[in-house]
């Protein structure tokens, strides 16, 4: 399970390189199946979820190497169309293998990913999109069997700008006959990174980053080499670490535009932020201002993956902040753990009312999901006394590369215990 032991009160001061994006590299690893050749992918973060995806690729027949921050995948030959069940259960995002396998092998069997800690996580939009491309999909006994003679381009209007559904449809449509238009597509930077990787292997995609994406199917693909974008949520998380400890951190190797909605809220709370081409310097002093409303929205709105971290900061702000979580139906599990630390939080459905208290107190708390766990670490950095954040192996280390070592390098008093 693993736990972090944190003695709060240290101001963080120093500089930090931000690793590659988990949510960009996972679909890109899946996409490396498409070309049936070699893909060289740089700036890959060393995370549990990345290792899980690499294991899946190897299990179905790819050969992979992971040296430093570079992953090389060779997907030549016939791959097993049966996606192993365990990794899909452990990592829902494996569901994007449906689109690539359907596109290349016209058949795939994968277990239903099911829900997770933050919600039911349905995949109806994925399945509707693939059916519109010509897939016959049968769901039975917890499995999904997709087959097609051929995929044909089509016009697909998503009821909701789902990130995963947009990715799955793109990953299938690149091999379809004809043109596919995705309307009301997700606009996240990770979608743009996937488009750029796919185009490097010979796909013809335009429009990623906007609500309308056009994909012209192609027959042949070639080798590809790509460098993954930096992780905007990791950058946002360490930005909050500077804010909550009233410290100063130079955050390097990021794309400031990608974290604009986060930085604007941090400035509203009283942080000072200098922006450069690929770095920011964030500093803070004194008690933060509360923020009237923090409403999570699809990109470029305030990201749901930063809701918990921002709540940790608002727990000791001057005044009351109201969070509205519009994306996932069960994403306040960190609130009860923050309350154990002395926070004043009331949950009303999708709203969380956070009344600032003078300070939080150390306690033994449990991470319940990836970003909620990160929020507990942030709260512990500023709390009075010692905090134990439990279950870090299960959650936090899925999405943050060496979080304890990075925080320690900035002056945090943090140790990891098995
Ligand atoms: C991606 O999840 C990210 N994961 C999530 O990050 C992120 O929170 C989310 O996008 C929103 O930005 C990865 O990229 C691996 P969605 P995804 O499909 O694709 C509903 C993290 O912490 N929906 O945009 O699953 C769904 O229930 C993770 O790194 C349907 O109803 O998100 C949710 O309410 C957590 N039907 C909303 O859309 C569908 O078919 C957003 O889901 C699909 C989604």
XYZ file of C-alpha atoms in Angstrom, residues 121-321:
201
model
C -17.301 6.010 -16.102
C -19.733 4.769 -18.809
C -18.433 4.142 -22.348
C -21.679 4.589 -24.284
C -20.214 7.457 -26.332
C -17.222 5.282 -27.285
C -19.482 2.436 -28.461
C -21.902 4.713 -30.353
C -18.985 6.317 -32.189
C -17.422 2.985 -33.180
C -20.818 1.655 -34.322
C -21.190 4.728 -36.564
C -17.871 3.736 -38.176
C -19.324 0.296 -38.984
C -18.406 -1.811 -35.947
C -20.729 -4.566 -34.782
C -20.502 -4.543 -30.990
C -21.880 -7.215 -28.669
C -21.706 -6.808 -24.886
C -22.064 -10.043 -22.962
C -20.843 -11.629 -19.725
C -18.794 -8.536 -18.904
C -16.991 -8.546 -22.231
C -17.277 -6.342 -25.316
C -16.739 -8.034 -28.692
C -16.242 -5.623 -31.606
C -16.020 -6.768 -35.211
C -16.298 -5.225 -38.673
C -15.607 -6.166 -42.289
C -14.304 -2.680 -42.841
C -14.586 0.693 -41.096
C -16.146 3.547 -43.051
C -15.733 7.257 -42.332
C -18.814 8.967 -40.911
C -20.025 12.123 -39.210
C -20.149 11.625 -35.413
C -21.664 14.184 -33.036
C -20.687 13.499 -29.418
C -23.450 14.259 -26.870
C -20.641 15.252 -24.492
C -17.016 16.237 -25.333
C -15.655 12.997 -23.858
C -11.837 12.767 -23.926
C -11.771 8.975 -24.141
C -14.530 8.724 -26.714
C -12.826 11.344 -28.913
C -9.568 9.367 -28.681
C -11.175 5.995 -29.359
C -12.971 7.288 -32.444
C -9.796 8.987 -33.763
C -7.805 5.785 -33.197
C -10.277 3.758 -35.274
C -11.079 6.383 -37.934
C -7.435 6.772 -39.077
C -7.760 3.318 -40.706
C -11.344 3.724 -41.983
C -12.227 4.161 -45.652
C -13.227 7.770 -46.222
C -13.502 10.840 -44.030
C -14.708 10.999 -40.407
C -15.819 14.241 -38.776
C -16.090 14.315 -34.980
C -18.305 17.144 -33.780
C -18.386 18.347 -30.164
C -14.987 16.666 -29.769
C -12.951 17.074 -26.576
C -10.435 19.952 -26.896
C -7.858 18.840 -24.304
C -4.132 19.287 -25.178
C -3.732 15.498 -24.935
C -6.029 15.157 -27.973
C -3.753 17.524 -29.939
C -0.712 15.472 -28.896
C -2.425 12.280 -30.090
C -3.242 13.937 -33.448
C 0.400 15.003 -33.826
C 1.685 11.500 -33.073
C -0.790 9.859 -35.468
C 0.090 12.322 -38.250
C 3.779 11.479 -37.737
C 2.985 7.852 -38.626
C 1.102 8.911 -41.752
C -2.437 9.672 -40.570
C -4.283 12.699 -41.943
C -5.988 14.463 -39.039
C -6.812 18.147 -38.621
C -8.764 20.147 -36.052
C -7.658 18.607 -32.750
C -7.882 21.260 -30.048
C -11.125 22.524 -31.560
C -14.600 21.001 -31.282
C -14.470 19.598 -34.827
C -11.854 17.036 -35.836
C -11.487 15.726 -39.403
C -9.834 12.359 -40.017
C -9.126 11.108 -43.556
C -8.581 7.341 -43.443
C -5.314 6.027 -44.890
C -4.196 2.524 -45.856
C -0.526 2.512 -44.911
C 1.417 3.871 -41.938
C 5.150 4.156 -41.275
C 7.544 4.411 -38.325
C 7.002 7.361 -36.007
C 9.039 9.280 -33.431
C 7.453 11.720 -30.979
C 8.073 13.656 -27.765
C 5.104 13.679 -25.374
C 3.820 17.032 -24.039
C 4.437 17.897 -20.375
C 1.839 16.890 -17.789
C -0.345 19.944 -17.143
C -1.998 18.400 -14.074
C 1.344 17.526 -12.483
C 2.471 21.112 -13.201
C -0.726 22.420 -11.605
C -0.272 20.162 -8.587
C 3.250 21.447 -7.858
C 2.044 25.015 -8.465
C -0.420 24.468 -5.616
C 2.455 23.039 -3.520
C 4.245 26.396 -3.844
C 1.046 28.257 -2.982
C 0.021 26.173 0.028
C 3.491 26.323 1.635
C 3.864 30.057 0.820
C 7.014 29.122 -1.032
C 8.605 29.804 -4.415
C 9.039 27.187 -7.136
C 10.462 27.459 -10.658
C 8.435 24.966 -12.702
C 10.364 24.014 -15.813
C 9.634 22.374 -19.172
C 5.903 23.048 -19.340
C 3.477 24.676 -21.792
C 2.084 27.613 -19.737
C -0.951 27.919 -22.046
C -2.061 24.426 -20.962
C -2.279 25.446 -17.296
C -3.771 28.908 -17.866
C -7.120 28.116 -16.118
C -5.198 26.827 -13.081
C -2.801 29.777 -12.914
C -5.660 32.296 -13.157
C -7.314 30.748 -10.075
C -4.010 30.697 -8.193
C -3.476 34.397 -8.995
C -7.051 35.096 -7.849
C -6.135 33.442 -4.530
C -3.133 35.774 -4.178
C -0.189 33.963 -5.803
C 2.414 35.827 -7.845
C 3.208 34.080 -11.127
C 5.779 34.987 -13.791
C 5.291 33.204 -17.114
C 8.114 32.407 -19.557
C 8.157 30.372 -22.811
C 8.413 26.969 -21.133
C 8.670 27.780 -17.426
C 6.771 29.619 -14.718
C 7.886 30.997 -11.365
C 5.160 30.823 -8.746
C 5.442 32.330 -5.278
C 3.074 33.113 -2.478
C 3.112 34.754 0.932
C 0.432 35.301 3.540
C -2.991 33.694 3.815
C -4.789 33.066 0.510
C -8.026 34.671 -0.621
C -11.016 32.354 -0.934
C -12.362 31.937 -4.480
C -16.120 32.422 -4.766
C -16.791 29.679 -7.357
C -14.506 26.988 -8.801
C -16.488 25.083 -11.425
C -14.836 22.173 -13.260
C -15.388 22.207 -17.018
C -14.000 20.487 -20.122
C -10.823 22.120 -21.476
C -10.143 25.045 -21.660
C -12.223 25.392 -18.470
C -10.892 24.647 -14.982
C -9.854 20.962 -15.057
C -11.637 18.394 -12.884
C -8.231 16.771 -12.300
C -7.225 19.890 -10.310
C -10.402 20.200 -8.195
C -9.076 18.251 -5.220
C -5.712 20.032 -5.174
C -7.394 23.452 -5.283
C -9.732 22.385 -2.465
C -6.703 21.593 -0.296
C -5.496 25.171 -0.801
C -8.904 26.716 -0.110
C -9.215 24.852 3.231
C -7.111 27.556 4.914
C -8.116 30.535 2.732
C -9.682 33.740 4.100
C -13.407 33.186 3.506
C -15.623 30.605 1.827
C -15.095 28.962 -1.576
